[in-house]
XYZ file of C-alpha atoms in Angstrom:
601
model
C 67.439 -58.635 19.538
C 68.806 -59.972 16.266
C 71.869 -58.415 15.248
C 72.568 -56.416 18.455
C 75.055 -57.488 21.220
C 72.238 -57.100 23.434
C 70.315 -60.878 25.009
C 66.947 -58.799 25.695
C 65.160 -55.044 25.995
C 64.447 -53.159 28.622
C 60.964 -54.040 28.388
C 60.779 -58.152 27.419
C 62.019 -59.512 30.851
C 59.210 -61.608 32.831
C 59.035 -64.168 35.652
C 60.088 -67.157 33.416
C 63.688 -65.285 32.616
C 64.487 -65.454 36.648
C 67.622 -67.512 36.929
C 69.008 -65.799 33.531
C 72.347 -63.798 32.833
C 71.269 -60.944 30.347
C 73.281 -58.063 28.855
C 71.094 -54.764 28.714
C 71.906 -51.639 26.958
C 69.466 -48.465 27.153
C 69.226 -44.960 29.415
C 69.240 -44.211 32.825
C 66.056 -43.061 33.177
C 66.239 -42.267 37.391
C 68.612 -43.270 40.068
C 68.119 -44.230 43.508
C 70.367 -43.028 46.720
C 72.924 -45.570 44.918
C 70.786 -48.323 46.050
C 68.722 -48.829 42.580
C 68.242 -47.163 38.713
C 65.829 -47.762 35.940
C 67.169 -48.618 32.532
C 64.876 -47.364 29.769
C 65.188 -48.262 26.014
C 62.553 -47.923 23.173
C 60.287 -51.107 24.224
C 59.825 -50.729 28.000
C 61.655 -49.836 31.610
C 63.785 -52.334 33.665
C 64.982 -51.993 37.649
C 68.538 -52.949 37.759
C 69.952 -53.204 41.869
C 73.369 -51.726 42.214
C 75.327 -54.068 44.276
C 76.456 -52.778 47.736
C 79.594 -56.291 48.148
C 82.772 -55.047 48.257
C 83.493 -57.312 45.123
C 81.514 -54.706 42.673
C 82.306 -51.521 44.290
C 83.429 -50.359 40.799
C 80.248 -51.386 39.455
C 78.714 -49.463 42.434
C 80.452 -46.275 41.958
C 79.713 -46.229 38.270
C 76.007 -46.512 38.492
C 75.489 -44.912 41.590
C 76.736 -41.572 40.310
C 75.986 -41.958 36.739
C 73.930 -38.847 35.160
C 70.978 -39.403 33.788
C 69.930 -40.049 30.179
C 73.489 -41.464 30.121
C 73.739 -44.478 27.743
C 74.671 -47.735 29.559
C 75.580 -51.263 29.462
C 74.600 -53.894 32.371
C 74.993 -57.549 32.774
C 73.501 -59.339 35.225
C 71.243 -61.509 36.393
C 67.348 -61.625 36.527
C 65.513 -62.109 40.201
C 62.272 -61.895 41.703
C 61.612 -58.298 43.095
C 61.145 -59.403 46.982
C 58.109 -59.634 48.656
C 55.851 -56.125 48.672
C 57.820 -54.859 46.335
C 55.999 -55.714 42.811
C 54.914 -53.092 40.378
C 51.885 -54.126 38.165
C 51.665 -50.581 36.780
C 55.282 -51.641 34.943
C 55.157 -55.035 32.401
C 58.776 -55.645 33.488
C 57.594 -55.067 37.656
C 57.620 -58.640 38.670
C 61.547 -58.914 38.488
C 64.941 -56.812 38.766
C 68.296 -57.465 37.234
C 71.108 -57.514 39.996
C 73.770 -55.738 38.123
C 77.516 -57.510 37.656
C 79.194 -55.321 35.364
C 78.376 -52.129 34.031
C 80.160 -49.915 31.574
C 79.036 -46.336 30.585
C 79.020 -45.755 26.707
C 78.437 -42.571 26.679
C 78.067 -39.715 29.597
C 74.831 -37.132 29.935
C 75.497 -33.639 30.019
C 72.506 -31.193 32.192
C 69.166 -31.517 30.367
C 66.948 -28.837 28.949
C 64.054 -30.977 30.126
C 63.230 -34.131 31.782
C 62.475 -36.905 28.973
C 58.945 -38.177 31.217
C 55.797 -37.482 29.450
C 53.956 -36.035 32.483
C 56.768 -33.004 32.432
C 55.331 -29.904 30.793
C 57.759 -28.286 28.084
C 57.305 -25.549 25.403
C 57.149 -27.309 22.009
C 59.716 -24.553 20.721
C 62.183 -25.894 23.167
C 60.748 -29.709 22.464
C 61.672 -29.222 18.451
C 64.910 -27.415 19.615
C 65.978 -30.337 21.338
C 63.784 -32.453 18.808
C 66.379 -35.613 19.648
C 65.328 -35.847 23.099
C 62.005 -35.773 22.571
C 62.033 -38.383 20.760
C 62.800 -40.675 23.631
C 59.738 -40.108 25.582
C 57.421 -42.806 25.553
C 54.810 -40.756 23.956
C 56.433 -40.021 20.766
C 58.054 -43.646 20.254
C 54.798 -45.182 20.240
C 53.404 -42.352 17.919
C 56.342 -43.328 15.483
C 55.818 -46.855 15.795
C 52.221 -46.675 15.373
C 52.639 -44.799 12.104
C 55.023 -47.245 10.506
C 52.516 -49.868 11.143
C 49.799 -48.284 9.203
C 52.205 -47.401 6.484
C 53.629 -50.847 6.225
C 50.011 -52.483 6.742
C 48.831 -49.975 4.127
C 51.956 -51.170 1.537
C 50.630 -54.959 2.553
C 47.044 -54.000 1.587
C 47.956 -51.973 -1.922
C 50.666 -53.881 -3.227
C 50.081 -57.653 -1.700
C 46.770 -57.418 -1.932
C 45.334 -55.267 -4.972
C 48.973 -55.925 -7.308
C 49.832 -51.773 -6.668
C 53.107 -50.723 -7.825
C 55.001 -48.240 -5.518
C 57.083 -45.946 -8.033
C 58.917 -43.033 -6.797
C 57.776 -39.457 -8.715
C 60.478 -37.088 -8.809
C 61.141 -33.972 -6.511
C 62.368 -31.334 -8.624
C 60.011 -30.519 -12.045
C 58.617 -27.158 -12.636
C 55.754 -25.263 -11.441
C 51.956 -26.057 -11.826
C 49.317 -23.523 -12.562
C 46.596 -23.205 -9.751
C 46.601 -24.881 -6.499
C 48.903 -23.950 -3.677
C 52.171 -21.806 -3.617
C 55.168 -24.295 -4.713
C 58.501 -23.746 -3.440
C 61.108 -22.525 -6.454
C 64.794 -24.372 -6.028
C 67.543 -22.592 -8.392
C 69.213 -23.675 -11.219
C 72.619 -23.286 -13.048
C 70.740 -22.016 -16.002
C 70.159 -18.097 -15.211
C 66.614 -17.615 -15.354
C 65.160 -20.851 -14.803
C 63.975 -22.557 -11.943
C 62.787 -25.957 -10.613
C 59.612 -26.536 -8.486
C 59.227 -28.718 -5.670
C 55.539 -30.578 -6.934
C 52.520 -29.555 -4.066
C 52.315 -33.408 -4.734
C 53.131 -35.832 -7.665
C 49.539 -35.401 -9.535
C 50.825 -34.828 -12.926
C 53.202 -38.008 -12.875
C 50.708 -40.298 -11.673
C 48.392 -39.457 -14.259
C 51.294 -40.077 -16.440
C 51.808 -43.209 -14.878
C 48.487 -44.271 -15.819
C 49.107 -43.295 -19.941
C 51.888 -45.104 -19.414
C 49.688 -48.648 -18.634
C 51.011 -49.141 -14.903
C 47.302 -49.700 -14.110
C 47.831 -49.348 -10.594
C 50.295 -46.555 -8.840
C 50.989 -46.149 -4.855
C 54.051 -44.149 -3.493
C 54.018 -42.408 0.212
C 55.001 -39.122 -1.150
C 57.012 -36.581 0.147
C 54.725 -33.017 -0.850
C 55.650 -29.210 -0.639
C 53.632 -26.270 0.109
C 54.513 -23.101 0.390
C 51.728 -21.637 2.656
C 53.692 -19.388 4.907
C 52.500 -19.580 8.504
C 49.408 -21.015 8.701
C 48.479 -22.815 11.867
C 48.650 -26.495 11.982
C 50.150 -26.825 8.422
C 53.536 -28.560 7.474
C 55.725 -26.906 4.538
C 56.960 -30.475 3.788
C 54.630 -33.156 4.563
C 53.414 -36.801 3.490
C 50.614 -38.557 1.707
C 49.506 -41.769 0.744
C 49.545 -41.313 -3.064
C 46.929 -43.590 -5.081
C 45.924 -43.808 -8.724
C 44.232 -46.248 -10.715
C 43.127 -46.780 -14.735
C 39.379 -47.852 -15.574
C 37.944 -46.842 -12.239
C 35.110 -44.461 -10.813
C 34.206 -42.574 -7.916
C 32.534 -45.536 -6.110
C 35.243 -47.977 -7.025
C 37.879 -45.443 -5.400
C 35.730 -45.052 -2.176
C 36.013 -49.019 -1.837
C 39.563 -49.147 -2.274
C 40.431 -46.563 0.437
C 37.520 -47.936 3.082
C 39.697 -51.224 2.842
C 42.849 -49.657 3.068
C 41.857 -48.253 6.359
C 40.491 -51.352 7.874
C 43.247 -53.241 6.786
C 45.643 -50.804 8.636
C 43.785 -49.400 11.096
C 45.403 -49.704 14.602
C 43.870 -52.919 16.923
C 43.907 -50.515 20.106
C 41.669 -47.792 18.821
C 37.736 -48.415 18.009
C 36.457 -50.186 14.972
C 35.602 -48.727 12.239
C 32.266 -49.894 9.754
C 32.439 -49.704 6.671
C 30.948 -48.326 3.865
C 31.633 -44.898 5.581
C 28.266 -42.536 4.754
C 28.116 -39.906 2.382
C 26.767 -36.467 1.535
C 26.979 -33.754 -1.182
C 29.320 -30.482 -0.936
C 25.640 -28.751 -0.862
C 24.203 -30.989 1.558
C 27.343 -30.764 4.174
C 27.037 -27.110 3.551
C 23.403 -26.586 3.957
C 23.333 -28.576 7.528
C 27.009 -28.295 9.008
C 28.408 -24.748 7.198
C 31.133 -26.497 6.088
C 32.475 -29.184 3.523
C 34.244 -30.956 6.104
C 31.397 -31.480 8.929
C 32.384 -33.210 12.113
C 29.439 -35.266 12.325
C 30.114 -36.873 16.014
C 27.460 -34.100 17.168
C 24.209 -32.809 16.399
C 23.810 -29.202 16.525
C 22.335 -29.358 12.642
C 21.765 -25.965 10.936
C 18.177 -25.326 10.248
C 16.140 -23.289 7.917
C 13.422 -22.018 9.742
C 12.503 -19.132 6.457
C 9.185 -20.823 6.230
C 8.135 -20.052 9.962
C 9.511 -16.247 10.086
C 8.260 -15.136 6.255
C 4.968 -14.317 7.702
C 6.192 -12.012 10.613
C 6.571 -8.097 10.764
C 10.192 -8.088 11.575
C 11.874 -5.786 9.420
C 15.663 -7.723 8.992
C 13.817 -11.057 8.510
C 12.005 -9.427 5.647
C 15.102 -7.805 4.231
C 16.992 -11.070 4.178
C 14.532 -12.608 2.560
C 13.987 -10.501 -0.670
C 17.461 -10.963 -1.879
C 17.968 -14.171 -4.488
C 19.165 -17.286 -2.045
C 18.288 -15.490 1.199
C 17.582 -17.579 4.052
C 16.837 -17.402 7.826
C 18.619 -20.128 9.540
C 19.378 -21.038 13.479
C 21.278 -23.374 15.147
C 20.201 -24.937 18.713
C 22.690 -25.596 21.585
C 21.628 -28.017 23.892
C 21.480 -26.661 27.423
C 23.229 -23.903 26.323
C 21.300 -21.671 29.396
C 23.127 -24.117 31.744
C 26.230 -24.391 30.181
C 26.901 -21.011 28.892
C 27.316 -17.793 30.307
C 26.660 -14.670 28.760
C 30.097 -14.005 28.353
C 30.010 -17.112 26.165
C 27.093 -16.170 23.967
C 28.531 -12.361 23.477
C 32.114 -13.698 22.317
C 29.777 -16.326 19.990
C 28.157 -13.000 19.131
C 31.382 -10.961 18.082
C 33.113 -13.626 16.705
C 30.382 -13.719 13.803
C 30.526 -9.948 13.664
C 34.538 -9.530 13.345
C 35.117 -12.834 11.098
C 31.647 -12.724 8.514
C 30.252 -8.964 9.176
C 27.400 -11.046 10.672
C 24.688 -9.980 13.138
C 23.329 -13.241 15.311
C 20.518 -13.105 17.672
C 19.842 -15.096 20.282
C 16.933 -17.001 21.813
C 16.333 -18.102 24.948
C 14.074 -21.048 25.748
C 13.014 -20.350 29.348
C 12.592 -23.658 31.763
C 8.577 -21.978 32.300
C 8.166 -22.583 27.985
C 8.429 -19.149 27.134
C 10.864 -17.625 24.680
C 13.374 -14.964 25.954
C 14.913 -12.957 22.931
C 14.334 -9.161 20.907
C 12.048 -11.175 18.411
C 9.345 -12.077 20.323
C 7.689 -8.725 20.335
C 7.033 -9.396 16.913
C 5.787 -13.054 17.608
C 2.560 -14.278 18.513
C 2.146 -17.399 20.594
C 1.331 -19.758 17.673
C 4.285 -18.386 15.661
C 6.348 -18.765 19.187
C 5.103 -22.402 19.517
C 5.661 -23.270 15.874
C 9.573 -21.416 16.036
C 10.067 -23.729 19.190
C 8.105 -26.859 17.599
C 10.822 -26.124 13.569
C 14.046 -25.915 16.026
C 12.728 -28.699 18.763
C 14.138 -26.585 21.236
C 14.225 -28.170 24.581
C 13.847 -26.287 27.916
C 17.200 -24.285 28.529
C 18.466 -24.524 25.183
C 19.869 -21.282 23.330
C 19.268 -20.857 19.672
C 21.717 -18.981 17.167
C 19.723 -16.964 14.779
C 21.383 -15.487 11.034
C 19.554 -13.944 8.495
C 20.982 -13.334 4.715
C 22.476 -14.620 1.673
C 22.198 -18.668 2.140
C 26.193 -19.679 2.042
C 27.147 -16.888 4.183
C 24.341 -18.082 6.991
C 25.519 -21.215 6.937
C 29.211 -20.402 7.193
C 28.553 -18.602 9.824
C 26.175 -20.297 11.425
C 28.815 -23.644 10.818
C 31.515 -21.965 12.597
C 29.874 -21.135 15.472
C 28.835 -24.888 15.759
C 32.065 -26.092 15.763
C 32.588 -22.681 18.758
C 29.590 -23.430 20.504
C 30.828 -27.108 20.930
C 34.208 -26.259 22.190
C 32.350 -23.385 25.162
C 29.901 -26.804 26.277
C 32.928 -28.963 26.623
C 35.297 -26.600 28.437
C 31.740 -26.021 30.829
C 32.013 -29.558 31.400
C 29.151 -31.248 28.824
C 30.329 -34.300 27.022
C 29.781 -33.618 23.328
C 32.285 -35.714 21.194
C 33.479 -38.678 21.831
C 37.274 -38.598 21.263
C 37.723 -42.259 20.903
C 35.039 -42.362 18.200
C 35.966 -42.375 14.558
C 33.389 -40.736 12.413
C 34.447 -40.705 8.523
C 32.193 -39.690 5.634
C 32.442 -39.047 1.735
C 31.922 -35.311 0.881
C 31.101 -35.487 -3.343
C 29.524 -33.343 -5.983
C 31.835 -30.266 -5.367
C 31.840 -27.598 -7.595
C 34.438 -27.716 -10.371
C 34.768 -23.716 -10.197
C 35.039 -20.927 -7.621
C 35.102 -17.678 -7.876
C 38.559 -16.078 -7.803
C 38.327 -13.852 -4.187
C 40.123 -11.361 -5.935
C 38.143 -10.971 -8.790
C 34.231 -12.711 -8.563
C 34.200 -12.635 -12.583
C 36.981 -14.886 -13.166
C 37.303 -18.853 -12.238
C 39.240 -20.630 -9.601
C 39.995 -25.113 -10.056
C 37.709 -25.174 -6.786
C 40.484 -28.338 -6.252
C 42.808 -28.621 -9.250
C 42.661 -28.129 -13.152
C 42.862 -31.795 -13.503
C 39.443 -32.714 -11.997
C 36.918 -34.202 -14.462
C 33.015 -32.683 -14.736
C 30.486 -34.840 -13.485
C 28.917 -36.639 -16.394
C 25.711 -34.609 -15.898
C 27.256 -31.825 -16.187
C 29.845 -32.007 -19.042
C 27.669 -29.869 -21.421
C 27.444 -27.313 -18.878
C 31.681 -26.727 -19.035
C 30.982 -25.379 -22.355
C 28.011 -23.034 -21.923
C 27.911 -22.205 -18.031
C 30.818 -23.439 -15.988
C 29.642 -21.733 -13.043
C 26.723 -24.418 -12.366
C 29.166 -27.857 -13.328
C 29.625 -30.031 -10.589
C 33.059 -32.543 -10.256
C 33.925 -35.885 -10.213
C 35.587 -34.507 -6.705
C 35.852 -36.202 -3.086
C 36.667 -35.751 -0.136
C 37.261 -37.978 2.938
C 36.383 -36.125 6.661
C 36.965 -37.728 9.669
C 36.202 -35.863 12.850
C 35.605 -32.521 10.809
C 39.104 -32.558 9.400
C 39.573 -33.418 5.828
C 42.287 -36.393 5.380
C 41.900 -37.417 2.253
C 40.608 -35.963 -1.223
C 40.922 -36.696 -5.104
C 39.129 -36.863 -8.175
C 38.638 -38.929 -11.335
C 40.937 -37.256 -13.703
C 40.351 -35.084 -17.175
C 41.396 -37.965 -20.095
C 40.835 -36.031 -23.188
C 43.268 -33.818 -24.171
C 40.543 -31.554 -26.142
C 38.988 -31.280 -22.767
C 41.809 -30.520 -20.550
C 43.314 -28.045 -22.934
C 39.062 -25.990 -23.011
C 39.523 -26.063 -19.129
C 43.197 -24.207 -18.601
C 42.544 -21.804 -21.695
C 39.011 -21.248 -21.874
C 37.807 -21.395 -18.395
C 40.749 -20.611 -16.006
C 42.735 -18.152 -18.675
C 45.922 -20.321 -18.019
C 48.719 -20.804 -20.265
C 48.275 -23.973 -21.424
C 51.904 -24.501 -22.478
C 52.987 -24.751 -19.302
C 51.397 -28.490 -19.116
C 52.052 -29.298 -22.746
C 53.593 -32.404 -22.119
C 50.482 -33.310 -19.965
C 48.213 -32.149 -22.392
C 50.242 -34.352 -25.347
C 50.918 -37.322 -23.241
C 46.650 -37.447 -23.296
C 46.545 -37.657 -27.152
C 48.395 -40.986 -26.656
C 45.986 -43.248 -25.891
C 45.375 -41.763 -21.969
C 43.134 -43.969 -20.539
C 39.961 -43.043 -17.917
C 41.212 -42.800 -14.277
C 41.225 -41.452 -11.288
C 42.745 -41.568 -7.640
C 43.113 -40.064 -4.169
C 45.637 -38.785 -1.695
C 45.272 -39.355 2.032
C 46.999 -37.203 4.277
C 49.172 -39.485 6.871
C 50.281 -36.712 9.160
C 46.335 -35.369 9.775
C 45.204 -38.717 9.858
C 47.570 -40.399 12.501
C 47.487 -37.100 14.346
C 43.870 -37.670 14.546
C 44.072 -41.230 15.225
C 45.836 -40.596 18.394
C 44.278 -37.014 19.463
C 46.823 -35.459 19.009
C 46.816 -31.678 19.367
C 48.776 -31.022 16.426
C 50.508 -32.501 12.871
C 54.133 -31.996 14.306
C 53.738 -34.370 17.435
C 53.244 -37.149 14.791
C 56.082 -35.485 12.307
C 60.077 -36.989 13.633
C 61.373 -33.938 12.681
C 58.599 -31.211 12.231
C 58.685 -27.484 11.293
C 57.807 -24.919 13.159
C 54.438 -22.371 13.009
C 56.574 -20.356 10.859
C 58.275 -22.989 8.791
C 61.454 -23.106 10.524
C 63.620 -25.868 11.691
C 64.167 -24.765 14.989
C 67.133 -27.993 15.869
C 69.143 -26.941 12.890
C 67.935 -23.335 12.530
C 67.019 -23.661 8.939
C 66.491 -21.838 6.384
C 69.819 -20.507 6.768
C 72.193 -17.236 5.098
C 74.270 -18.752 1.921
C 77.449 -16.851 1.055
C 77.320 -14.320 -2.633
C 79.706 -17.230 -3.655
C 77.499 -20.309 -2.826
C 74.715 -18.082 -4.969
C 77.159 -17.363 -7.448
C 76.227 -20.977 -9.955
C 72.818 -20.081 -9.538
C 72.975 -16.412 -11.406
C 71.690 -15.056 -7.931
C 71.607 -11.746 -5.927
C 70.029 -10.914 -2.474
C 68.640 -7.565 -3.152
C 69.327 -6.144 0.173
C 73.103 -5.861 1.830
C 73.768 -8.535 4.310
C 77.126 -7.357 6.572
C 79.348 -10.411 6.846
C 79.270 -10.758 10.697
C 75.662 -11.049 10.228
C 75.712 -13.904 7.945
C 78.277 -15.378 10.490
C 75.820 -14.758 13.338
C 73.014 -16.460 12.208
């Protein structure tokens, strides 16, 4: 209450204030047949009792016909709530404030919606009115709880470990590889800035500049279009550090998140456990596994190479070709065959994928095409590789290995959604599982062309000391100094230890990804100056408080989010410029826009 006009909130007043004259401000959050309202500001609810005396029938009137979400004033005086008449579901129920004066500050018109977190509301009307939804309950506690863990996290890196928050800047020019960066016009014709996908070459110039240690919460852009569940501004917590490795990083950000991590939600252990990119791939189909469930891919190659059936045999002459299954637990109870035939088409419409199922029957037996072509010791040794339980279903894929498991990985994560909507508990949602993804590949294949290379992360990554001869004779097989941090199967966190030689970096644009290396010259010349080893990470603070709380998506922990399609839907940006505001910035819109409709949107 410092610095207000205010004695107390809405939600502070107990017992021991009875007796006390307080001044509250706040909303009117319901009224009662003029007898009662609740006042509701951003720490809790209070009852204030509208006098009936003749003596405050001003103060009466007022309140009893105020609108609500109107913005109030009361003094008063605190009391015991009578007899019988005690909330314990409220902190403030013990007492009431019997109102004196009153004064409104400022009127309610009609509502869109109710501001009460049990009312339903489309969240394209809930960003419209993005304002009001700020006021529930709900999302002032998300906002709070975030600038905790930021300020906790600021305690940890720069109290703590002597980091030195520096601001990068927004507006520099465009980086080869990585995502699609947002242009912004300039008044020289021709030439644009670039709004940085995040500030990764300036805190490696940080570090050749002998700041040791860097930290910033960084405002990043992306220009991804609509993709679901994606921000095109968003923010991370920015790290870099000189003289460090992989391990040393790992360390860092495992303390970071203890230090910061909210008291009401479930401890987490530290050192979180790790796996390889090959590893995660091989037994969860992806590189971000949520490892709160079983459900592990298997290869079960070995049991089917003897067998007659033709597809098994196919898939396994090709180089890397595998047989693989996954098992779903009860899946005969659980799932109906609706269930397994949308599993089914889903792997046929998203991979070109044929599955096949098996059936373990509650008698022993196996139910499924293959077991014509099975004897029973082949039968009992399938059932004995997948420890298949009575009524479980098995998901079978034959082929090339990272296509099996893709698809196989996907229909985990599928599988585990059809068991909990049937009513099977499966993940806990108040358990916190993180884990340390590492030897990536340095290089993908482009998608658009197989015989060129892709940064599988960013040009910047270093090789993994193993594998630094390999860059120069078969890039292909070099694995990075890359990781990743998953929690929950969502990645919130990834970074590298960083290219220092300036010989190197300039092999890896040119040579390997066919980039201009210009275009990073002063990069590439800052590391001829003495650029020392290092390396950092950048963890993503939207995913991870959205996570944190379960939240069903990034914007309900965003203030003021984006839409699916990028749009501000309160301020209905982006928004038409005039010829003449486009004028400075040597600009044309190549298609006619008719003046009213400029006006009208």
């Amino acid at each position: 209450n410092s610095f207000v006009t205010r004695t107390n909130t809405c939600g502070e007043l107990r017992s021991a204030h009875v007796g006390q004259k307080v001044t509250l401000y706040g909303w009117v959050q319901y009224q009662r047949q003029g007898l009662f309202l609740v006042l509701r500001d951003f720490q809790g609810l209070t009852q204030i009792i509208i006098p009936q005396d003749e003596a405050h029938s001003h103060v009466k009137e007022l309140l009893s016909n105020i609108p609500v979400e109107s913005v109030v004033r009361v003094t008063g005086i605190v009391s015991l709530r009578p007899l019988g008449q005690e909330n314990p579901k409220m902190p403030t129920g013990d007492i009431e404030v019997k109102a004196e004066t009153a004064e409104i500050l400022n009127s309610c018109k009609k509502l869109p919606f109710e501001i009460k977190d049990f009312i339903k509301k489309s969240e394209a009307l809930r960003m419209q009115y993005r304002y009001l939804d700020l006021r529930s309950f709900r999302m002032q506690s998300i906002l709070r709880l975030r600038s905790r863990m930021v300020m906790r996290m600021r305690e940890y890196l720069c109290n703590l470990h002597g980091f030195v928050d520096v601001e990068t800047p927004t507006l520099f020019k465009r980086t080869p590889g990585g995502a699609k960066e947002f242009l912004v016009p300039s008044r020289e014709a021709g030439k644009f800035y670039s709004l940085p996908q995040s500030p990764q070459q300036f805190k490696q110039l940080l570090m050749v500049g002998g700041l040791d240690r860097y930290f910033q919460v960084a405002r990043c852009y992306r220009d991804e279009g609509s993709r679901p569940d994606r921000q095109p501004e968003f923010t991370q917590i920015d790290i870099e550090m000189s003289f460090v490795d992989q391990a040393g990083i790992q360390r860092l950000i495992e303390g970071l998140l203890q230090h910061s991590w909210p008291e009401e939600r479930a401890l987490i252990m530290t050192p979180f456990p790790s796996m390889t990119y090959e590893e995660a791939l091989a037994e969860y189909g992806t590189d971000k596994p949520d490892t709160r469930f079983g459900m592990k891919i298997m290869d079960i190659s070995d049991v089917l190479r003897g067998s007659d059936i033709r597809f098994v045999q196919n898939a396994l002459s090709y180089p890397h070709g595998s047989i693989k299954a996954i098992c779903i637990p009860q899946g005969v109870r659980y799932l109906t065959n609706k269930n397994l035939e949308s599993l089914k088409e889903s792997a046929k419409s998203q991979f070109n994928q044929e599955i096949m199922e098996i059936i373990h029957k509650p008698d022993g037996s196996l139910k499924s095409l293959l077991t014509k072509f099975l004897g029973e010791k082949e039968q009992s040794e399938l059932i004995q590789a997948l420890n298949m339980q009575e009524n479980d279903v098995v998901l079978l894929a034959a082929g090339e290995h990272k296509q099996v498991c893709s698809v196989l990985g996907a229909l985990r994560l599928f599988s585990a959604n059809l068991l909990e909507a049937a009513g099977l508990a499966l993940r806990d949602p108040t358990a916190f599982h993180f884990l340390w993804v590492v030897d990536f590949p340095l290089f993908l294949p482009k998608a658009e062309n197989p015989t060129e290379l892709e940064s599988a992360h960013h040009p910047f990554t270093a090789p993994h000391p193993s594998d630094a001869s390999l860059l120069y004779s078969d890039p292909t097989k070099v694995r990075s100094q890359h990781y990743d941090l998953v929690l929950n199967g969502s990645e919130v966190g990834g970074g590298s230890i960083r290219i220092h030689s300036a010989e190197q970096q300039r092999f890896v644009l040119e040579k390997v990804l066919k980039e201009d290396s210009e275009v990073l010259s002063h990069l590439i010349e800052a590391l001829e100056f003495g650029a020392p080893p290092h390396g950092g990470i950048a963890l993503g603070l939207d995913r991870l408080i959205s996570l944190i709380i379960d939240a069903p998506s990034i914007r309900d922990v965003i203030a003021f989010p984006k839409s699916f399609r990028g749009r501000d839907l309160m301020g209905n940006a982006p928004d038409y410029v005039t010829p003449e505001e486009l004028e400075p910035y040597h600009i044309q819109v190549s298609w006619p826009l008719e003046e009213k409709e400029v006006k009208k949107n």
